[in-house]
Amino acid sequence: MKVKDKVVIVTGASMGIGEVTAKLLSKQGAKVVLAARSLDKLKNLEKELNGSYAIKVDMTDEKEIKNMVKKTVEHFGRVDILINNAGQGYDAFTTDIKIDKFKYLFDLNLLGPVIAMQEVIPYMKKQGEGSIINVASGTALMFIPGMGAYSSLKRSLVGVSLTAREELEKYNITVSVIYPYITSTNFEKNTIKNGVMQDEGDSPPMPGDPPEYIAQKILDLINSKEAESFAHDWMGKR
Ligand SMILES: NC(=O)c1ccc[n+]([C@@H]2O[C@H](COP(=O)([O-])OP(=O)(O)OC[C@H]3O[C@@H](n4cnc5c(N)ncnc54)[C@H](OP(=O)(O)O)[C@@H]3O)[C@@H](O)[C@H]2O)c1
């Protein structure tokens, strides 16, 4: 699908991969809905990106997710593309996983994207076309000590996404998954720590792929309608 003039919701647009993706899609002529909790940051970005629209949303809150889609359609009259990007890491060995934190991450990294999909799909069906990109993680393809909680949710997101892809093909709605590898954002700093990683304080983002590299992969995935896109080819060889 070409993004020009399309209405695109980008969750987690206040920083990192989401912010850079929103900028790239806007540059390509999309009307971008900027969604996250940090409304001040979104409002600044809204001023920068022509025709964009900031919506405050906590992606762990079902009502707020529904409201995000409702406000999108009220404002633009349609929704063409959903990019489920908001997410957070959690470093803890299996024995140390805190149940409340795991449940929170379940809501954010898995259930939130599913609810957002459920909300946009009826509009996409009516419009006869749609594209949903779910941001997974290279860790979904690996078994890294301390990452059981986070990676299992991303693995589940892949499962839900690729199943929905089969279900929605007949409606001309494409569901795709992208697997970023280590990307230079504040992701590691924002990761919930539980004894595995040290708190980095004000340290710079971990060296990795620039977020612009992943944003371009997301744009390519919308255009190509492929099922999966890997930050690096070796990740797809499983
Ligand atoms: N960076 C990496 O190395 C890497 C690798 C693999 C996969 N990923 C995935 O890529 C995606 C983006 O990560 P990133 O690297 O850009 O991380 P980031 O810089 O920490 O950004 C995370 C984004 O998610 C939003 N967010 C967090 N909790 C939220 C909530 N409860 N409700 C709504 N929005 C929320 C944040 O906005 P607010 O705080 O303003 O709400 C922020 O915009 C995530 O799904 C992550 O799992 C990242």
PDB file of C-alpha atoms and ligand atoms in Angstrom:
ATOM      1  CA  MET A   1       0.000   0.000   0.000  1.00  0.00           C
ATOM      2  CA  LYS A   2       1.268   3.485  -0.815  1.00  0.00           C
ATOM      3  CA  VAL A   3       1.253   5.746   2.261  1.00  0.00           C
ATOM      4  CA  LYS A   4       0.600   9.065   0.506  1.00  0.00           C
ATOM      5  CA  ASP A   5      -2.656  10.611   1.841  1.00  0.00           C
ATOM      6  CA  LYS A   6      -3.289   7.544   4.026  1.00  0.00           C
ATOM      7  CA  VAL A   7      -4.332   7.896   7.672  1.00  0.00           C
ATOM      8  CA  VAL A   8      -1.753   6.101   9.808  1.00  0.00           C
ATOM      9  CA  ILE A   9      -1.860   5.522  13.574  1.00  0.00           C
ATOM     10  CA  VAL A  10       1.627   5.191  15.076  1.00  0.00           C
ATOM     11  CA  THR A  11       1.607   4.102  18.716  1.00  0.00           C
ATOM     12  CA  GLY A  12       4.650   4.989  20.795  1.00  0.00           C
ATOM     13  CA  ALA A  13       5.215   8.040  18.587  1.00  0.00           C
ATOM     14  CA  SER A  14       6.666  10.231  21.346  1.00  0.00           C
ATOM     15  CA  MET A  15      10.232   8.893  20.973  1.00  0.00           C
ATOM     16  CA  GLY A  16      12.469   6.235  19.462  1.00  0.00           C
ATOM     17  CA  ILE A  17      11.346   4.073  16.545  1.00  0.00           C
ATOM     18  CA  GLY A  18       7.773   5.427  16.654  1.00  0.00           C
ATOM     19  CA  GLU A  19       8.794   9.076  16.474  1.00  0.00           C
ATOM     20  CA  VAL A  20      11.184   8.498  13.581  1.00  0.00           C
ATOM     21  CA  THR A  21       8.606   6.347  11.750  1.00  0.00           C
ATOM     22  CA  ALA A  22       5.974   9.070  12.180  1.00  0.00           C
ATOM     23  CA  LYS A  23       8.405  11.608  10.677  1.00  0.00           C
ATOM     24  CA  LEU A  24       9.219   9.369   7.720  1.00  0.00           C
ATOM     25  CA  LEU A  25       5.576   8.559   6.958  1.00  0.00           C
ATOM     26  CA  SER A  26       4.617  12.224   7.241  1.00  0.00           C
ATOM     27  CA  LYS A  27       7.400  13.108   4.799  1.00  0.00           C
ATOM     28  CA  GLN A  28       5.896  10.541   2.427  1.00  0.00           C
ATOM     29  CA  GLY A  29       2.552  12.390   2.565  1.00  0.00           C
ATOM     30  CA  ALA A  30       0.705  10.328   5.180  1.00  0.00           C
ATOM     31  CA  LYS A  31      -1.667  11.864   7.728  1.00  0.00           C
ATOM     32  CA  VAL A  32      -0.152  10.595  10.936  1.00  0.00           C
ATOM     33  CA  VAL A  33      -1.890  10.058  14.264  1.00  0.00           C
ATOM     34  CA  LEU A  34       0.752  10.452  16.971  1.00  0.00           C
ATOM     35  CA  ALA A  35      -0.204   8.249  19.915  1.00  0.00           C
ATOM     36  CA  ALA A  36       1.520   7.760  23.286  1.00  0.00           C
ATOM     37  CA  ARG A  37       1.239   8.926  26.918  1.00  0.00           C
ATOM     38  CA  SER A  38       3.609  11.944  26.712  1.00  0.00           C
ATOM     39  CA  LEU A  39       1.203  14.511  25.272  1.00  0.00           C
ATOM     40  CA  ASP A  40       3.702  17.417  25.449  1.00  0.00           C
ATOM     41  CA  LYS A  41       6.153  15.577  23.216  1.00  0.00           C
ATOM     42  CA  LEU A  42       3.354  14.585  20.837  1.00  0.00           C
ATOM     43  CA  LYS A  43       2.090  18.171  20.624  1.00  0.00           C
ATOM     44  CA  ASN A  44       5.595  19.392  19.691  1.00  0.00           C
ATOM     45  CA  LEU A  45       5.800  16.739  17.003  1.00  0.00           C
ATOM     46  CA  GLU A  46       2.302  17.654  15.797  1.00  0.00           C
ATOM     47  CA  LYS A  47       3.540  21.201  15.141  1.00  0.00           C
ATOM     48  CA  GLU A  48       6.454  19.803  13.153  1.00  0.00           C
ATOM     49  CA  LEU A  49       4.527  17.290  11.021  1.00  0.00           C
ATOM     50  CA  ASN A  50       2.056  18.787   8.599  1.00  0.00           C
ATOM     51  CA  GLY A  51      -1.474  17.407   9.030  1.00  0.00           C
ATOM     52  CA  SER A  52      -0.582  15.155  11.958  1.00  0.00           C
ATOM     53  CA  TYR A  53      -2.817  14.714  14.994  1.00  0.00           C
ATOM     54  CA  ALA A  54      -1.682  13.981  18.574  1.00  0.00           C
ATOM     55  CA  ILE A  55      -3.743  11.664  20.772  1.00  0.00           C
ATOM     56  CA  LYS A  56      -2.837  10.783  24.354  1.00  0.00           C
ATOM     57  CA  VAL A  57      -3.227   7.066  24.979  1.00  0.00           C
ATOM     58  CA  ASP A  58      -2.121   4.535  27.533  1.00  0.00           C
ATOM     59  CA  MET A  59      -1.866   1.328  25.529  1.00  0.00           C
ATOM     60  CA  THR A  60      -2.579  -0.754  28.632  1.00  0.00           C
ATOM     61  CA  ASP A  61      -6.041   0.789  28.924  1.00  0.00           C
ATOM     62  CA  GLU A  62      -8.776  -0.744  26.758  1.00  0.00           C
ATOM     63  CA  LYS A  63     -11.013   2.345  26.940  1.00  0.00           C
ATOM     64  CA  GLU A  64      -8.174   4.675  25.915  1.00  0.00           C
ATOM     65  CA  ILE A  65      -7.225   2.452  22.978  1.00  0.00           C
ATOM     66  CA  LYS A  66     -10.829   2.451  21.770  1.00  0.00           C
ATOM     67  CA  ASN A  67     -10.906   6.217  22.202  1.00  0.00           C
ATOM     68  CA  MET A  68      -7.700   6.575  20.149  1.00  0.00           C
ATOM     69  CA  VAL A  69      -9.310   4.859  17.165  1.00  0.00           C
ATOM     70  CA  LYS A  70     -12.628   6.676  17.649  1.00  0.00           C
ATOM     71  CA  LYS A  71     -10.881  10.077  17.722  1.00  0.00           C
ATOM     72  CA  THR A  72      -8.822   9.145  14.657  1.00  0.00           C
ATOM     73  CA  VAL A  73     -11.964   8.390  12.645  1.00  0.00           C
ATOM     74  CA  GLU A  74     -13.769  11.476  13.990  1.00  0.00           C
ATOM     75  CA  HIS A  75     -10.827  13.645  12.922  1.00  0.00           C
ATOM     76  CA  PHE A  76      -9.844  12.089   9.580  1.00  0.00           C
ATOM     77  CA  GLY A  77     -12.980  10.119   8.626  1.00  0.00           C
ATOM     78  CA  ARG A  78     -11.001   6.888   8.129  1.00  0.00           C
ATOM     79  CA  VAL A  79      -8.049   4.799   9.227  1.00  0.00           C
ATOM     80  CA  ASP A  80      -5.854   3.024   6.689  1.00  0.00           C
ATOM     81  CA  ILE A  81      -2.752   1.861   8.529  1.00  0.00           C
ATOM     82  CA  LEU A  82      -2.040   0.877  12.145  1.00  0.00           C
ATOM     83  CA  ILE A  83       1.507   0.613  13.432  1.00  0.00           C
ATOM     84  CA  ASN A  84       1.512  -1.116  16.807  1.00  0.00           C
ATOM     85  CA  ASN A  85       4.901   0.084  17.993  1.00  0.00           C
ATOM     86  CA  ALA A  86       4.472   1.124  21.665  1.00  0.00           C
ATOM     87  CA  GLY A  87       6.251  -1.311  23.937  1.00  0.00           C
ATOM     88  CA  GLN A  88       8.611  -1.767  26.831  1.00  0.00           C
ATOM     89  CA  GLY A  89      11.267  -4.279  27.831  1.00  0.00           C
ATOM     90  CA  TYR A  90      11.563  -6.299  31.027  1.00  0.00           C
ATOM     91  CA  ASP A  91      14.797  -7.886  32.155  1.00  0.00           C
ATOM     92  CA  ALA A  92      14.340 -10.594  34.791  1.00  0.00           C
ATOM     93  CA  PHE A  93      15.309 -14.220  35.161  1.00  0.00           C
ATOM     94  CA  THR A  94      12.290 -16.535  35.218  1.00  0.00           C
ATOM     95  CA  THR A  95      12.663 -17.057  38.966  1.00  0.00           C
ATOM     96  CA  ASP A  96      12.549 -13.296  39.552  1.00  0.00           C
ATOM     97  CA  ILE A  97       9.706 -12.274  37.244  1.00  0.00           C
ATOM     98  CA  LYS A  98       7.294 -10.077  39.192  1.00  0.00           C
ATOM     99  CA  ILE A  99       3.746 -11.087  38.367  1.00  0.00           C
ATOM    100  CA  ASP A 100       2.382  -7.537  38.447  1.00  0.00           C
ATOM    101  CA  LYS A 101       5.102  -6.368  36.038  1.00  0.00           C
ATOM    102  CA  PHE A 102       4.506  -9.335  33.722  1.00  0.00           C
ATOM    103  CA  LYS A 103       0.764  -8.567  33.691  1.00  0.00           C
ATOM    104  CA  TYR A 104       1.462  -4.912  32.909  1.00  0.00           C
ATOM    105  CA  LEU A 105       3.739  -5.912  30.039  1.00  0.00           C
ATOM    106  CA  PHE A 106       1.118  -8.417  28.840  1.00  0.00           C
ATOM    107  CA  ASP A 107      -1.350  -5.550  28.573  1.00  0.00           C
ATOM    108  CA  LEU A 108       1.129  -3.227  26.850  1.00  0.00           C
ATOM    109  CA  ASN A 109       3.063  -5.518  24.519  1.00  0.00           C
ATOM    110  CA  LEU A 110       0.337  -8.005  23.562  1.00  0.00           C
ATOM    111  CA  LEU A 111      -3.229  -7.159  24.544  1.00  0.00           C
ATOM    112  CA  GLY A 112      -2.960  -3.451  23.632  1.00  0.00           C
ATOM    113  CA  PRO A 113      -1.940  -4.210  20.036  1.00  0.00           C
ATOM    114  CA  VAL A 114      -4.719  -6.832  19.771  1.00  0.00           C
ATOM    115  CA  ILE A 115      -7.362  -4.353  20.998  1.00  0.00           C
ATOM    116  CA  ALA A 116      -6.086  -1.708  18.588  1.00  0.00           C
ATOM    117  CA  MET A 117      -6.348  -4.252  15.748  1.00  0.00           C
ATOM    118  CA  GLN A 118      -9.909  -5.151  16.770  1.00  0.00           C
ATOM    119  CA  GLU A 119     -10.849  -1.472  16.711  1.00  0.00           C
ATOM    120  CA  VAL A 120      -9.390  -0.588  13.291  1.00  0.00           C
ATOM    121  CA  ILE A 121     -10.344  -3.767  11.402  1.00  0.00           C
ATOM    122  CA  PRO A 122     -14.087  -2.928  11.019  1.00  0.00           C
ATOM    123  CA  TYR A 123     -13.168   0.410   9.387  1.00  0.00           C
ATOM    124  CA  MET A 124     -10.598  -1.262   7.133  1.00  0.00           C
ATOM    125  CA  LYS A 125     -13.160  -3.882   6.090  1.00  0.00           C
ATOM    126  CA  LYS A 126     -15.613  -1.138   5.143  1.00  0.00           C
ATOM    127  CA  GLN A 127     -12.901   0.713   3.222  1.00  0.00           C
ATOM    128  CA  GLY A 128     -11.911  -2.509   1.419  1.00  0.00           C
ATOM    129  CA  GLU A 129      -8.236  -2.137   2.313  1.00  0.00           C
ATOM    130  CA  GLY A 130      -5.915  -1.859   5.294  1.00  0.00           C
ATOM    131  CA  SER A 131      -2.440  -2.467   6.618  1.00  0.00           C
ATOM    132  CA  ILE A 132      -1.375  -3.395  10.143  1.00  0.00           C
ATOM    133  CA  ILE A 133       2.278  -3.511  11.150  1.00  0.00           C
ATOM    134  CA  ASN A 134       3.094  -5.051  14.514  1.00  0.00           C
ATOM    135  CA  VAL A 135       6.519  -4.324  15.956  1.00  0.00           C
ATOM    136  CA  ALA A 136       7.923  -7.513  17.473  1.00  0.00           C
ATOM    137  CA  SER A 137      11.587  -8.021  18.362  1.00  0.00           C
ATOM    138  CA  GLY A 138      14.561 -10.135  17.410  1.00  0.00           C
ATOM    139  CA  THR A 139      14.285 -11.599  20.908  1.00  0.00           C
ATOM    140  CA  ALA A 140      11.069 -13.334  19.747  1.00  0.00           C
ATOM    141  CA  LEU A 141      13.368 -15.558  17.671  1.00  0.00           C
ATOM    142  CA  MET A 142      15.848 -16.201  20.488  1.00  0.00           C
ATOM    143  CA  PHE A 143      16.012 -17.593  24.027  1.00  0.00           C
ATOM    144  CA  ILE A 144      18.098 -15.062  25.930  1.00  0.00           C
ATOM    145  CA  PRO A 145      18.485 -15.497  29.701  1.00  0.00           C
ATOM    146  CA  GLY A 146      16.643 -12.716  31.533  1.00  0.00           C
ATOM    147  CA  MET A 147      14.338 -11.993  28.610  1.00  0.00           C
ATOM    148  CA  GLY A 148      11.731 -14.734  29.052  1.00  0.00           C
ATOM    149  CA  ALA A 149       8.831 -12.430  29.929  1.00  0.00           C
ATOM    150  CA  TYR A 150       9.516  -9.815  27.233  1.00  0.00           C
ATOM    151  CA  SER A 151      10.410 -12.223  24.431  1.00  0.00           C
ATOM    152  CA  SER A 152       7.459 -14.525  25.126  1.00  0.00           C
ATOM    153  CA  LEU A 153       5.064 -11.602  24.681  1.00  0.00           C
ATOM    154  CA  LYS A 154       6.736 -10.579  21.427  1.00  0.00           C
ATOM    155  CA  ARG A 155       6.583 -14.232  20.285  1.00  0.00           C
ATOM    156  CA  SER A 156       2.863 -14.239  21.092  1.00  0.00           C
ATOM    157  CA  LEU A 157       2.414 -10.990  19.187  1.00  0.00           C
ATOM    158  CA  VAL A 158       3.973 -12.697  16.160  1.00  0.00           C
ATOM    159  CA  GLY A 159       1.543 -15.611  16.570  1.00  0.00           C
ATOM    160  CA  VAL A 160      -1.521 -13.391  16.795  1.00  0.00           C
ATOM    161  CA  SER A 161      -0.320 -11.212  13.909  1.00  0.00           C
ATOM    162  CA  LEU A 162       0.441 -13.974  11.424  1.00  0.00           C
ATOM    163  CA  THR A 163      -2.822 -15.744  12.304  1.00  0.00           C
ATOM    164  CA  ALA A 164      -4.775 -12.520  11.752  1.00  0.00           C
ATOM    165  CA  ARG A 165      -2.928 -12.139   8.465  1.00  0.00           C
ATOM    166  CA  GLU A 166      -4.461 -15.431   7.261  1.00  0.00           C
ATOM    167  CA  GLU A 167      -7.910 -14.433   8.547  1.00  0.00           C
ATOM    168  CA  LEU A 168      -7.921 -10.977   6.980  1.00  0.00           C
ATOM    169  CA  GLU A 169      -6.383 -11.658   3.583  1.00  0.00           C
ATOM    170  CA  LYS A 170      -9.851 -12.023   2.015  1.00  0.00           C
ATOM    171  CA  TYR A 171     -10.701  -8.481   3.130  1.00  0.00           C
ATOM    172  CA  ASN A 172      -7.567  -7.051   1.517  1.00  0.00           C
ATOM    173  CA  ILE A 173      -6.166  -6.246   4.965  1.00  0.00           C
ATOM    174  CA  THR A 174      -2.493  -7.043   5.362  1.00  0.00           C
ATOM    175  CA  VAL A 175      -0.977  -7.855   8.747  1.00  0.00           C
ATOM    176  CA  SER A 176       2.817  -7.839   8.910  1.00  0.00           C
ATOM    177  CA  VAL A 177       5.486  -8.194  11.572  1.00  0.00           C
ATOM    178  CA  ILE A 178       8.792  -6.403  11.884  1.00  0.00           C
ATOM    179  CA  TYR A 179      11.627  -7.727  14.037  1.00  0.00           C
ATOM    180  CA  PRO A 180      13.991  -4.922  15.072  1.00  0.00           C
ATOM    181  CA  TYR A 181      17.382  -5.929  16.459  1.00  0.00           C
ATOM    182  CA  ILE A 182      19.267  -3.718  18.955  1.00  0.00           C
ATOM    183  CA  THR A 183      18.220  -0.205  17.948  1.00  0.00           C
ATOM    184  CA  SER A 184      19.703   3.051  19.265  1.00  0.00           C
ATOM    185  CA  THR A 185      16.777   4.433  21.241  1.00  0.00           C
ATOM    186  CA  ASN A 186      16.029   4.847  24.939  1.00  0.00           C
ATOM    187  CA  PHE A 187      14.503   1.357  24.925  1.00  0.00           C
ATOM    188  CA  GLU A 188      17.190  -0.142  27.176  1.00  0.00           C
ATOM    189  CA  LYS A 189      16.973   2.817  29.565  1.00  0.00           C
ATOM    190  CA  ASN A 190      13.184   2.440  29.672  1.00  0.00           C
ATOM    191  CA  THR A 191      13.377  -1.334  30.184  1.00  0.00           C
ATOM    192  CA  ILE A 192      12.043  -2.508  33.547  1.00  0.00           C
ATOM    193  CA  LYS A 193      15.051  -3.887  35.369  1.00  0.00           C
ATOM    194  CA  ASN A 194      14.898  -6.726  37.811  1.00  0.00           C
ATOM    195  CA  GLY A 195      18.397  -7.662  38.717  1.00  0.00           C
ATOM    196  CA  VAL A 196      19.734  -8.516  35.264  1.00  0.00           C
ATOM    197  CA  MET A 197      20.771  -5.161  33.850  1.00  0.00           C
ATOM    198  CA  GLN A 198      22.109  -2.145  35.692  1.00  0.00           C
ATOM    199  CA  ASP A 199      20.180   1.131  35.550  1.00  0.00           C
ATOM    200  CA  GLU A 200      22.134   3.238  33.029  1.00  0.00           C
ATOM    201  CA  GLY A 201      21.039   6.597  34.461  1.00  0.00           C
ATOM    202  CA  ASP A 202      21.654   9.268  31.827  1.00  0.00           C
ATOM    203  CA  SER A 203      23.834   7.082  29.650  1.00  0.00           C
ATOM    204  CA  PRO A 204      23.398   7.410  25.876  1.00  0.00           C
ATOM    205  CA  PRO A 205      21.272   4.892  23.963  1.00  0.00           C
ATOM    206  CA  MET A 206      22.860   1.486  23.379  1.00  0.00           C
ATOM    207  CA  PRO A 207      24.770   1.363  20.116  1.00  0.00           C
ATOM    208  CA  GLY A 208      22.748  -0.436  17.494  1.00  0.00           C
ATOM    209  CA  ASP A 209      20.830   0.182  14.313  1.00  0.00           C
ATOM    210  CA  PRO A 210      19.628   3.774  13.974  1.00  0.00           C
ATOM    211  CA  PRO A 211      15.845   4.043  14.435  1.00  0.00           C
ATOM    212  CA  GLU A 212      15.708   5.567  10.919  1.00  0.00           C
ATOM    213  CA  TYR A 213      16.866   2.185   9.587  1.00  0.00           C
ATOM    214  CA  ILE A 214      13.872   0.429  11.218  1.00  0.00           C
ATOM    215  CA  ALA A 215      11.484   3.201  10.127  1.00  0.00           C
ATOM    216  CA  GLN A 216      12.540   2.628   6.499  1.00  0.00           C
ATOM    217  CA  LYS A 217      11.968  -1.122   6.966  1.00  0.00           C
ATOM    218  CA  ILE A 218       8.464  -0.349   8.262  1.00  0.00           C
ATOM    219  CA  LEU A 219       7.728   1.834   5.229  1.00  0.00           C
ATOM    220  CA  ASP A 220       9.071  -0.889   2.903  1.00  0.00           C
ATOM    221  CA  LEU A 221       6.861  -3.446   4.672  1.00  0.00           C
ATOM    222  CA  ILE A 222       3.726  -1.333   4.187  1.00  0.00           C
ATOM    223  CA  ASN A 223       4.584  -1.078   0.485  1.00  0.00           C
ATOM    224  CA  SER A 224       5.580  -4.721  -0.038  1.00  0.00           C
ATOM    225  CA  LYS A 225       2.785  -6.291   2.087  1.00  0.00           C
ATOM    226  CA  GLU A 226       5.249  -9.073   3.045  1.00  0.00           C
ATOM    227  CA  ALA A 227       4.431 -11.104   6.163  1.00  0.00           C
ATOM    228  CA  GLU A 228       7.711 -10.449   7.969  1.00  0.00           C
ATOM    229  CA  SER A 229      10.647  -8.088   7.873  1.00  0.00           C
ATOM    230  CA  PHE A 230      13.883  -8.668   9.778  1.00  0.00           C
ATOM    231  CA  ALA A 231      16.303  -5.943  10.781  1.00  0.00           C
ATOM    232  CA  HIS A 232      19.059  -8.244   9.509  1.00  0.00           C
ATOM    233  CA  ASP A 233      18.774 -11.155   7.091  1.00  0.00           C
ATOM    234  CA  TRP A 234      20.460 -13.650   9.458  1.00  0.00           C
ATOM    235  CA  MET A 235      17.539 -13.203  11.889  1.00  0.00           C
ATOM    236  CA  GLY A 236      15.101 -14.732   9.403  1.00  0.00           C
ATOM    237  CA  LYS A 237      17.111 -17.935   8.954  1.00  0.00           C
ATOM    238  CA  ARG A 238      15.363 -20.137  11.479  1.00  0.00           C
TER     239      ARG A 238
HETATM  240  N1  LIG B   1      15.211  -0.429  20.658  1.00  0.00           N
HETATM  241  C1  LIG B   1      15.406  -1.724  20.532  1.00  0.00           C
HETATM  242  O1  LIG B   1      16.544  -2.228  20.673  1.00  0.00           O
HETATM  243  C2  LIG B   1      14.258  -2.633  20.152  1.00  0.00           C
HETATM  244  C3  LIG B   1      14.569  -3.930  19.725  1.00  0.00           C
HETATM  245  C4  LIG B   1      13.540  -4.784  19.379  1.00  0.00           C
HETATM  246  C5  LIG B   1      12.224  -4.352  19.461  1.00  0.00           C
HETATM  247  N2  LIG B   1      11.930  -3.095  19.893  1.00  0.00           N
HETATM  248  C6  LIG B   1      10.532  -2.690  19.975  1.00  0.00           C
HETATM  249  O2  LIG B   1      10.336  -1.496  19.253  1.00  0.00           O
HETATM  250  C7  LIG B   1       9.250  -0.765  19.806  1.00  0.00           C
HETATM  251  C8  LIG B   1       9.660   0.682  20.017  1.00  0.00           C
HETATM  252  O3  LIG B   1      10.723   0.707  20.944  1.00  0.00           O
HETATM  253  P1  LIG B   1      11.786   1.905  21.035  1.00  0.00           P
HETATM  254  O4  LIG B   1      13.112   1.315  20.843  1.00  0.00           O
HETATM  255  O5  LIG B   1      11.374   3.033  20.195  1.00  0.00           O
HETATM  256  O6  LIG B   1      11.626   2.246  22.603  1.00  0.00           O
HETATM  257  P2  LIG B   1      11.448   3.641  23.373  1.00  0.00           P
HETATM  258  O7  LIG B   1      12.380   4.648  22.824  1.00  0.00           O
HETATM  259  O8  LIG B   1      11.513   3.283  24.812  1.00  0.00           O
HETATM  260  O9  LIG B   1       9.958   4.094  22.981  1.00  0.00           O
HETATM  261  C9  LIG B   1       8.845   3.390  23.450  1.00  0.00           C
HETATM  262  C10 LIG B   1       7.559   4.109  23.040  1.00  0.00           C
HETATM  263  O10 LIG B   1       6.449   3.382  23.591  1.00  0.00           O
HETATM  264  C11 LIG B   1       5.598   4.299  24.272  1.00  0.00           C
HETATM  265  N3  LIG B   1       4.940   3.647  25.413  1.00  0.00           N
HETATM  266  C12 LIG B   1       5.518   2.997  26.449  1.00  0.00           C
HETATM  267  N4  LIG B   1       4.565   2.610  27.326  1.00  0.00           N
HETATM  268  C13 LIG B   1       3.380   3.031  26.823  1.00  0.00           C
HETATM  269  C14 LIG B   1       2.040   2.954  27.281  1.00  0.00           C
HETATM  270  N5  LIG B   1       1.704   2.354  28.424  1.00  0.00           N
HETATM  271  N6  LIG B   1       1.072   3.491  26.494  1.00  0.00           N
HETATM  272  C15 LIG B   1       1.378   4.118  25.324  1.00  0.00           C
HETATM  273  N7  LIG B   1       2.628   4.214  24.846  1.00  0.00           N
HETATM  274  C16 LIG B   1       3.614   3.686  25.598  1.00  0.00           C
HETATM  275  C17 LIG B   1       6.524   5.406  24.755  1.00  0.00           C
HETATM  276  O11 LIG B   1       5.804   6.641  24.873  1.00  0.00           O
HETATM  277  P3  LIG B   1       5.281   7.281  26.249  1.00  0.00           P
HETATM  278  O12 LIG B   1       6.288   6.957  27.306  1.00  0.00           O
HETATM  279  O13 LIG B   1       5.178   8.728  25.903  1.00  0.00           O
HETATM  280  O14 LIG B   1       3.938   6.647  26.484  1.00  0.00           O
HETATM  281  C18 LIG B   1       7.486   5.520  23.572  1.00  0.00           C
HETATM  282  O15 LIG B   1       6.957   6.382  22.594  1.00  0.00           O
HETATM  283  C19 LIG B   1       8.839  -1.497  21.088  1.00  0.00           C
HETATM  284  O16 LIG B   1       7.702  -2.292  20.836  1.00  0.00           O
HETATM  285  C20 LIG B   1      10.038  -2.390  21.372  1.00  0.00           C
HETATM  286  O17 LIG B   1       9.676  -3.546  22.074  1.00  0.00           O
HETATM  287  C21 LIG B   1      12.922  -2.215  20.238  1.00  0.00           C
END
